[in-house]
PDB file of C-alpha atoms in Angstrom:
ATOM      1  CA  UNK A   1      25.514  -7.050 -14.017  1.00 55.00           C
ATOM      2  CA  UNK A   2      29.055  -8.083 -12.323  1.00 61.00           C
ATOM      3  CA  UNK A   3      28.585  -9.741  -8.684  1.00 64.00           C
ATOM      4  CA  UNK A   4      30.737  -7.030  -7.660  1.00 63.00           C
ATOM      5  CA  UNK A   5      28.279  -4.254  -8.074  1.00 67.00           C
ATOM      6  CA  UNK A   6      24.303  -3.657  -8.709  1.00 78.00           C
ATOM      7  CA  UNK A   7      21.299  -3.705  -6.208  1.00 87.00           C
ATOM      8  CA  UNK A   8      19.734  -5.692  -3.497  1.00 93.00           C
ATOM      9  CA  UNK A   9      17.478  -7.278  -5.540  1.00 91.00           C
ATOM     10  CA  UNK A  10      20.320  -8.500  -7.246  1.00 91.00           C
ATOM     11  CA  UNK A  11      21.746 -10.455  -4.879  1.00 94.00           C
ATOM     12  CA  UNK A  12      18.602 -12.472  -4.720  1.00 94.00           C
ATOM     13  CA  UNK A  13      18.416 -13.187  -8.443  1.00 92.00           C
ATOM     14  CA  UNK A  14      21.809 -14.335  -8.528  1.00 94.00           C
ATOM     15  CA  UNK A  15      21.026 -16.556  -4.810  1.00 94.00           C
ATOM     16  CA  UNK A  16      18.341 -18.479  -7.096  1.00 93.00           C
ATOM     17  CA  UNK A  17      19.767 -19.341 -10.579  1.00 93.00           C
ATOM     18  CA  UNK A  18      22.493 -20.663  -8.140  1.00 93.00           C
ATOM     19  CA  UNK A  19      19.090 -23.058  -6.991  1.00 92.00           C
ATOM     20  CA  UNK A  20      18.414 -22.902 -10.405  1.00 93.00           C
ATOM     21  CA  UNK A  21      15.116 -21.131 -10.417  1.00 94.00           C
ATOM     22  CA  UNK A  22      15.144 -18.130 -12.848  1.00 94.00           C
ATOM     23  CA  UNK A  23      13.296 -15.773 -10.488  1.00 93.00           C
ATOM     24  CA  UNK A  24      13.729 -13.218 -13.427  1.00 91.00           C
ATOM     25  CA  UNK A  25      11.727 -14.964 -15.805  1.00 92.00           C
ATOM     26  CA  UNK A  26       9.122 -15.757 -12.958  1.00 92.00           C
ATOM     27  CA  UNK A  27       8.968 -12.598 -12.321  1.00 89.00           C
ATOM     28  CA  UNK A  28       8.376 -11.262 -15.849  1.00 88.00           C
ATOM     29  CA  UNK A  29       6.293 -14.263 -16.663  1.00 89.00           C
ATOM     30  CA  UNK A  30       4.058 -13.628 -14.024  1.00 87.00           C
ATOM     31  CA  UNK A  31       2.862  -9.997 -14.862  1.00 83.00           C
ATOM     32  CA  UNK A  32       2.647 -10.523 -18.285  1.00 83.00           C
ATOM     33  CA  UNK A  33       0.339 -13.338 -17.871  1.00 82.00           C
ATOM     34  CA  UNK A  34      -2.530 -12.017 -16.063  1.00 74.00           C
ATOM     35  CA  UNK A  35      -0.981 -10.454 -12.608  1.00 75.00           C
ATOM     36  CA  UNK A  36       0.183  -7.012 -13.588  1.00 75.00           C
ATOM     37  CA  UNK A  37      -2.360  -5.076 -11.817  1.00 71.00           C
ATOM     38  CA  UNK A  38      -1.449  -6.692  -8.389  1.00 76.00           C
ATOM     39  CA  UNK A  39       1.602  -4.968  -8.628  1.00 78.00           C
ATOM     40  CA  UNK A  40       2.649  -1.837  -7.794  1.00 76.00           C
ATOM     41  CA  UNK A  41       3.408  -0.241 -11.192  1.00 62.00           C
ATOM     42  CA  UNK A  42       0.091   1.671 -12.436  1.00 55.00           C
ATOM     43  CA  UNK A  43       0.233   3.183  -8.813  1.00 61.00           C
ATOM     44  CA  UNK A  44       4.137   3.767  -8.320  1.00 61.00           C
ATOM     45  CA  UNK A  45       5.537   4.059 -11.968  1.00 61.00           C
ATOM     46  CA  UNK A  46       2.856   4.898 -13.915  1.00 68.00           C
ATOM     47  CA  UNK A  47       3.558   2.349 -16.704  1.00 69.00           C
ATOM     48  CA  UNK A  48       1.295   0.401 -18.935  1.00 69.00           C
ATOM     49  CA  UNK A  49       3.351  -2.957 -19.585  1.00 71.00           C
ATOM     50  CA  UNK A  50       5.418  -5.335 -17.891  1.00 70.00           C
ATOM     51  CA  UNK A  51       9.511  -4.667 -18.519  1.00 72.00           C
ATOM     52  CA  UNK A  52      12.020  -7.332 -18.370  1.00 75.00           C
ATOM     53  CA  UNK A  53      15.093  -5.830 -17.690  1.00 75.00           C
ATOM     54  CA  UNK A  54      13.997  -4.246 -14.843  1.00 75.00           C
ATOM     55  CA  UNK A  55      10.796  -5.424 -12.877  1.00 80.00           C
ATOM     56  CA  UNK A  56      12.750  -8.081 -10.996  1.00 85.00           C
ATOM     57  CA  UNK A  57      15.041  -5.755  -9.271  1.00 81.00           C
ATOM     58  CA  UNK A  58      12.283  -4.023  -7.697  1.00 87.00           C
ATOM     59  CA  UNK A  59      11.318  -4.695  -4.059  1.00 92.00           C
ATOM     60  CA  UNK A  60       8.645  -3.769  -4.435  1.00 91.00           C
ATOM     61  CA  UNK A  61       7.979  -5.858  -7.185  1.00 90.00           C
ATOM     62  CA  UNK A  62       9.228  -9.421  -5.825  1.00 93.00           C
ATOM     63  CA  UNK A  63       7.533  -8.190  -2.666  1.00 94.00           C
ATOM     64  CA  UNK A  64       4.094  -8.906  -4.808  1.00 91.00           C
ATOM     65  CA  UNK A  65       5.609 -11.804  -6.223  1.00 92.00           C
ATOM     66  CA  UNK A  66       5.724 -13.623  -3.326  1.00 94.00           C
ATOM     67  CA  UNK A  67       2.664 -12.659  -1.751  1.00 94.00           C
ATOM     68  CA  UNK A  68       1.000 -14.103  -4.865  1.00 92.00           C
ATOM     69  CA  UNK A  69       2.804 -17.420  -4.497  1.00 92.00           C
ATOM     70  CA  UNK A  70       2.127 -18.035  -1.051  1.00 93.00           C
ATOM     71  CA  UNK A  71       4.982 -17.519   0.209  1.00 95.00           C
ATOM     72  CA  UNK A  72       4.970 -14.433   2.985  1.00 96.00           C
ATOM     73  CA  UNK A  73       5.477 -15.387   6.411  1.00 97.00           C
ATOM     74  CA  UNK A  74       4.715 -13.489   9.832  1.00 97.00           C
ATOM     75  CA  UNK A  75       6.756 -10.499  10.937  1.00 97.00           C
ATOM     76  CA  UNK A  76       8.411 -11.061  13.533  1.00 97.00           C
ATOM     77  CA  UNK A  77      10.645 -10.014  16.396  1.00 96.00           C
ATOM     78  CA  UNK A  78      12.009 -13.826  16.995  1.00 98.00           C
ATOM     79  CA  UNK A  79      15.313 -14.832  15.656  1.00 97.00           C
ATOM     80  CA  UNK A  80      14.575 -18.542  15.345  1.00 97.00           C
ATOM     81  CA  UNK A  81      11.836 -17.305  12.867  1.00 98.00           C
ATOM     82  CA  UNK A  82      14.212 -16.528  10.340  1.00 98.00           C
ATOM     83  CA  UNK A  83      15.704 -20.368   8.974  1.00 97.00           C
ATOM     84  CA  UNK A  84      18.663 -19.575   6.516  1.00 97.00           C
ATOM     85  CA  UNK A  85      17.796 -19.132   2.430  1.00 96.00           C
ATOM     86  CA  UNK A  86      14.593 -17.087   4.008  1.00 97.00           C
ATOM     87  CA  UNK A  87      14.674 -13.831   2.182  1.00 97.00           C
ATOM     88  CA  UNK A  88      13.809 -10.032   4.637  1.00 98.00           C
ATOM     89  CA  UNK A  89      12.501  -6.909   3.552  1.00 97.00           C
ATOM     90  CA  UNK A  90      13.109  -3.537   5.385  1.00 97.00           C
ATOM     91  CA  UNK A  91      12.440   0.069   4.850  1.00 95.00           C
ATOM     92  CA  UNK A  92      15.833   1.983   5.840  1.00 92.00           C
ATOM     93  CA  UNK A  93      14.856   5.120   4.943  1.00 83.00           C
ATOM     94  CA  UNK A  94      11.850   6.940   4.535  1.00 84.00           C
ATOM     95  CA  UNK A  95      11.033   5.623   1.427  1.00 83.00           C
ATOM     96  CA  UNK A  96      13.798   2.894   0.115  1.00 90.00           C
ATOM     97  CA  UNK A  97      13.162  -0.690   0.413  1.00 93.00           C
ATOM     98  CA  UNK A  98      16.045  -3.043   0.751  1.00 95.00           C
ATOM     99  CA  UNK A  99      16.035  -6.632   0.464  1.00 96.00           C
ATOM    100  CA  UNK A 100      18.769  -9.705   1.800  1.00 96.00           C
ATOM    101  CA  UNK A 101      18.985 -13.400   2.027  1.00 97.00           C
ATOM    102  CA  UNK A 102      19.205 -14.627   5.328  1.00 98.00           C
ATOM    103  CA  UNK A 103      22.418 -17.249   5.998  1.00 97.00           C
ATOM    104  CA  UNK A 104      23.189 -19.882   7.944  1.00 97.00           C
ATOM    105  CA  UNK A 105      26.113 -18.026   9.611  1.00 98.00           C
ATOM    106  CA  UNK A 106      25.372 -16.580  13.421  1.00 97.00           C
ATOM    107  CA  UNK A 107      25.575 -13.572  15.098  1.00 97.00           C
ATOM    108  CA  UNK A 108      28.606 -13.248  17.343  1.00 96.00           C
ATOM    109  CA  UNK A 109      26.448 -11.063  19.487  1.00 96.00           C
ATOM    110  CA  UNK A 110      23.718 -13.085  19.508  1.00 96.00           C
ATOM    111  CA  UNK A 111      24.074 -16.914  18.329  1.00 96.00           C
ATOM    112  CA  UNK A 112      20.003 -16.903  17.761  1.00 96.00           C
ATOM    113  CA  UNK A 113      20.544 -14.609  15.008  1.00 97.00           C
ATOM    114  CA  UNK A 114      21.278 -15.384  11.948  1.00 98.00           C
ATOM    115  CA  UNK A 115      23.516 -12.929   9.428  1.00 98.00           C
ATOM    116  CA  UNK A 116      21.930 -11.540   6.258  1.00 97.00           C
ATOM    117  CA  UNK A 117      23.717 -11.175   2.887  1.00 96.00           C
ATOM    118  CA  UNK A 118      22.663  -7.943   1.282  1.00 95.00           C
ATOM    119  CA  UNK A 119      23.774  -4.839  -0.990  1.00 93.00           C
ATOM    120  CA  UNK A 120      23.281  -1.633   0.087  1.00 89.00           C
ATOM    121  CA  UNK A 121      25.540  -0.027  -2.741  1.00 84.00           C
ATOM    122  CA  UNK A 122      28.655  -1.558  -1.279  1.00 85.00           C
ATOM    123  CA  UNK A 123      28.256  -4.516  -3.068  1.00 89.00           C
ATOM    124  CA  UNK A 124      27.572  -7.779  -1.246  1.00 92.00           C
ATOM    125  CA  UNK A 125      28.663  -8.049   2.033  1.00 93.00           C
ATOM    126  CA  UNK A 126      27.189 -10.648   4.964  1.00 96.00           C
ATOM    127  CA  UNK A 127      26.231  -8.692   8.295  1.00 97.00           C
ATOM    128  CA  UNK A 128      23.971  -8.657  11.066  1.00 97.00           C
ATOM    129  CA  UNK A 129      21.474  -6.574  10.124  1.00 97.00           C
ATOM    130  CA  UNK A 130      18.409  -8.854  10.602  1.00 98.00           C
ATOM    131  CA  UNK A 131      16.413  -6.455  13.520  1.00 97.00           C
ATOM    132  CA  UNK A 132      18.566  -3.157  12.248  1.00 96.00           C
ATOM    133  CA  UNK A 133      15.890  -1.772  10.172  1.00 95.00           C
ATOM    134  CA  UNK A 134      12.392  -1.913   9.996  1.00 95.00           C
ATOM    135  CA  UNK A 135      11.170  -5.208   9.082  1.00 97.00           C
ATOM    136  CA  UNK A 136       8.208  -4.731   6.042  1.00 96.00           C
ATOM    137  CA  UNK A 137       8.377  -8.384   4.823  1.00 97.00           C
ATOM    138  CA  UNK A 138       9.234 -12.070   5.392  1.00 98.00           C
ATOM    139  CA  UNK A 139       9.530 -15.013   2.700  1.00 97.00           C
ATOM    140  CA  UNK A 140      10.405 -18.344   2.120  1.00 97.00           C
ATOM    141  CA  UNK A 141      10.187 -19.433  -1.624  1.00 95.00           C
ATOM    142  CA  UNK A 142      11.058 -22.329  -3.674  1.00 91.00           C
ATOM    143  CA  UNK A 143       9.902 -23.999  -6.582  1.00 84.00           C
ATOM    144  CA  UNK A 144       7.200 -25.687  -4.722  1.00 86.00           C
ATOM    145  CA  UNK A 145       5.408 -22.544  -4.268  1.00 88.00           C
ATOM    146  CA  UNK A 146       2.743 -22.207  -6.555  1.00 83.00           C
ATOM    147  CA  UNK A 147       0.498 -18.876  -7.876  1.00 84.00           C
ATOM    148  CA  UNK A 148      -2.373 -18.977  -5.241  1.00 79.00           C
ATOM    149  CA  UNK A 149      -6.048 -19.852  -6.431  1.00 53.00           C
ATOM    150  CA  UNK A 150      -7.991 -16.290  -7.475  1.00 50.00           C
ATOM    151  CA  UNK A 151      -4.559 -14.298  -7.733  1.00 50.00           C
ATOM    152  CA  UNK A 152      -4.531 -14.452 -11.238  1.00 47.00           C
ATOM    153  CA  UNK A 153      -6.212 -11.431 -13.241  1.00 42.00           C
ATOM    154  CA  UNK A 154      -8.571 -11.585 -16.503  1.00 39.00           C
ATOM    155  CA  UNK A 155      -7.070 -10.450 -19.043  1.00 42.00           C
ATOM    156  CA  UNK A 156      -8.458  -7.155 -20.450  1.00 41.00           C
ATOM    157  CA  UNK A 157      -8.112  -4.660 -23.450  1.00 43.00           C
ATOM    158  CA  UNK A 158      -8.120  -1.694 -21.384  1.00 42.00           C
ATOM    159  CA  UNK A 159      -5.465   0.436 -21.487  1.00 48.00           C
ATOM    160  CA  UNK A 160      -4.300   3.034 -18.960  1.00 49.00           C
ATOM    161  CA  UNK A 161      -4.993   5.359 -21.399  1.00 53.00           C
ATOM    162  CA  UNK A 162      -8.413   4.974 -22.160  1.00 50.00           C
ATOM    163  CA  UNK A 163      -8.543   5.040 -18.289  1.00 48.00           C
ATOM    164  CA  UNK A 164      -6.870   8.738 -18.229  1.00 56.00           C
ATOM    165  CA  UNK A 165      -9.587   9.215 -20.911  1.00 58.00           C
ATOM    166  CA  UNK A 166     -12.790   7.838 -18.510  1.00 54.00           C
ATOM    167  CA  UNK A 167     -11.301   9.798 -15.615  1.00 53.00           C
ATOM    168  CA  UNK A 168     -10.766  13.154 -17.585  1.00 63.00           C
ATOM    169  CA  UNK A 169     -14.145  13.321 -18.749  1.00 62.00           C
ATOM    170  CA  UNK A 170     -15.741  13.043 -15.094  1.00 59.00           C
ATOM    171  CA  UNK A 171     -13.824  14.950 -14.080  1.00 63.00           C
ATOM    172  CA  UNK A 172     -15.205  17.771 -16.500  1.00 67.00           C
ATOM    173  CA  UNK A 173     -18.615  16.423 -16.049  1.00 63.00           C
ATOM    174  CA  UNK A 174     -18.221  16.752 -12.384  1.00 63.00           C
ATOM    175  CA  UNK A 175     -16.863  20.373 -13.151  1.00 67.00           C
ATOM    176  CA  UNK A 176     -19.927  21.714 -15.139  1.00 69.00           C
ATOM    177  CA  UNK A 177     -22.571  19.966 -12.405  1.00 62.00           C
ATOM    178  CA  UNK A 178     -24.051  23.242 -10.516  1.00 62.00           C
ATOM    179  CA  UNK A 179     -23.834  22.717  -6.593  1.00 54.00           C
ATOM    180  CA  UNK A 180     -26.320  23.536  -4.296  1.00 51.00           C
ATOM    181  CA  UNK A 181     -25.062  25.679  -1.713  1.00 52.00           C
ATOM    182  CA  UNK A 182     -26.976  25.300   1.764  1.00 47.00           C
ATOM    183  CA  UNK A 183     -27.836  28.455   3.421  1.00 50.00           C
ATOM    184  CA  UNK A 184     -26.757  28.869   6.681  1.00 50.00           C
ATOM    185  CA  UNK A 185     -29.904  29.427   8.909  1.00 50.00           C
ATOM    186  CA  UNK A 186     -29.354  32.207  10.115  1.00 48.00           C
ATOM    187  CA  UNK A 187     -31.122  33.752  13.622  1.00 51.00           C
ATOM    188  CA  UNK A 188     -33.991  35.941  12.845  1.00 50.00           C
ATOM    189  CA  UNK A 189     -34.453  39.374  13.985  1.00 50.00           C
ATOM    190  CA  UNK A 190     -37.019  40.048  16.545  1.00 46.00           C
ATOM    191  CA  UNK A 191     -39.894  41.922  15.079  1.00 47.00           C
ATOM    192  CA  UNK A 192     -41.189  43.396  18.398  1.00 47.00           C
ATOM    193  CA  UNK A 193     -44.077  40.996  18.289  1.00 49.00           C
ATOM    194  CA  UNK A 194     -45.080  39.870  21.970  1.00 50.00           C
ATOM    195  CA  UNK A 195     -45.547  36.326  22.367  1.00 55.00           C
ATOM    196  CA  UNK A 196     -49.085  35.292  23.557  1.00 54.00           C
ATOM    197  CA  UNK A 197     -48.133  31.934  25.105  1.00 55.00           C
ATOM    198  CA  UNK A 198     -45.465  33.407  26.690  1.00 53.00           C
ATOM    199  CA  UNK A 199     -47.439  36.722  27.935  1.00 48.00           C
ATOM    200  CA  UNK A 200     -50.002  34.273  29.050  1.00 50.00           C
ATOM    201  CA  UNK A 201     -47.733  32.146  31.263  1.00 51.00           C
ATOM    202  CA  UNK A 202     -45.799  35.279  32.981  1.00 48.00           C
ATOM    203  CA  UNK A 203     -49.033  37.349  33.985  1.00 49.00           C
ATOM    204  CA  UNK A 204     -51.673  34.708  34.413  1.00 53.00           C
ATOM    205  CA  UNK A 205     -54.075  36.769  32.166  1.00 53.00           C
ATOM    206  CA  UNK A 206     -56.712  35.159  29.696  1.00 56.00           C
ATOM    207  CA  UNK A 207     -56.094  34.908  26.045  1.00 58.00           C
ATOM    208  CA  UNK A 208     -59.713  36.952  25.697  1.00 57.00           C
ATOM    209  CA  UNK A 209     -57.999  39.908  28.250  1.00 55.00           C
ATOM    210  CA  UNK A 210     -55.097  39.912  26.660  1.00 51.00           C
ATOM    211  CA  UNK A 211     -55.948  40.451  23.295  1.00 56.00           C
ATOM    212  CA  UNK A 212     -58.694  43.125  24.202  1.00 54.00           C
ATOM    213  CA  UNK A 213     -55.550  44.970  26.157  1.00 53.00           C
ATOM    214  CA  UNK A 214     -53.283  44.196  22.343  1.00 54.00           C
ATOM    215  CA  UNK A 215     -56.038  45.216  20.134  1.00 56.00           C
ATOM    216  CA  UNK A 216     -57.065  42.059  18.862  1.00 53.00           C
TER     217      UNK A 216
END
């Protein structure tokens, strides 16, 4: 992809090799070796294997990446939190991540701050950004981070498909189970019966006087 053009994500692919880490192949590497279901591609995508030439420049995707290698910081609202080579995440829309490097040049506004080089279609450009969006993730990784103990996944043989296949059939199951419907209780209807207790209480009259006057 030319430096002149591509995606956020490729700006910090290309901010790497330059450190000479291949994040690409980490990346890749990675989910194919036990950590593909701590990523967000059965959920989001849908797909059933890791890709290459194209998990990496998901946010997303490096956004699990570093989680998994220990290397998310605290959110925060502080400027001096953010040390240059530190890499942001923000949600600028409703649903689009974006991702930049953070630099060691300042803010003219605010020397605290530091600028953030970023693509947002434009290609890359260095701006202050750093509190203009949402901020949805904070990182500092090098090649001294390392996967983090339990992170890594057994490896199993089954497939989404066979899932699809698991879920469809309880699904029917669940479909041909009769329900028990509750009835509602519902208020009876007075039968015109006199209550003894009750008659008792009201007039003071013995149960053997008030049955003789009832009939009973």
């Amino acid at each position: 992809v030319p430096a002149n053009i591509g995606v956020c994500t490729d700006v910090v692919i290309r901010s790497y090799r330059r450190l000479g880490i291949d994040l690409q192949k980490a990346v890749h590497e990675d989910m194919s070796q036990g950590g593909f279901y701590d990523y967000p591609h059965v959920k989001k995508w849908k797909l059933s294997a890791p890709d290459k030439n194209i998990d990496h420049r998901r946010v997303y995707n490096l956004q699990a990446f570093f989680r998994r290698h220990g290397a998310a910081l605290p959110i925060s609202h502080n400027p001096y939190d953010y040390k240059p080579g530190d890499l942001v995440t923000w949600m600028v829309g409703p649903s689009l991540p974006h991702i930049g490097v953070v630099v060691e040049q300042r803010s003219k506004s605010d020397p605290r701050r530091h600028l953030i080089v970023h693509n947002i279609g434009y290609g890359p450009k260095m701006e202050d950004i750093l509190f203009s969006f949402r901020i949805t993730g904070h990182y500092r990784y090098n090649k001294n981070n390392k996967l983090i103990a339990g992170r890594r996944f057994q490896k199993s043989n089954t497939n989404l498909a066979s899932i699809r296949t698991d879920y469809n059939r309880l699904m029917r199951e669940l479909a041909a189970t009769p329900i028990k419907k509750h009835r509602k209780r519902t208020k009876q209807k007075s039968t015109g019966k006199i209550n003894l207790a009750q008659l008792k209480s009201e007039s003071g009259i013995s149960d053997v006087d008030i049955k003789a006057l009832l009939g009973k």
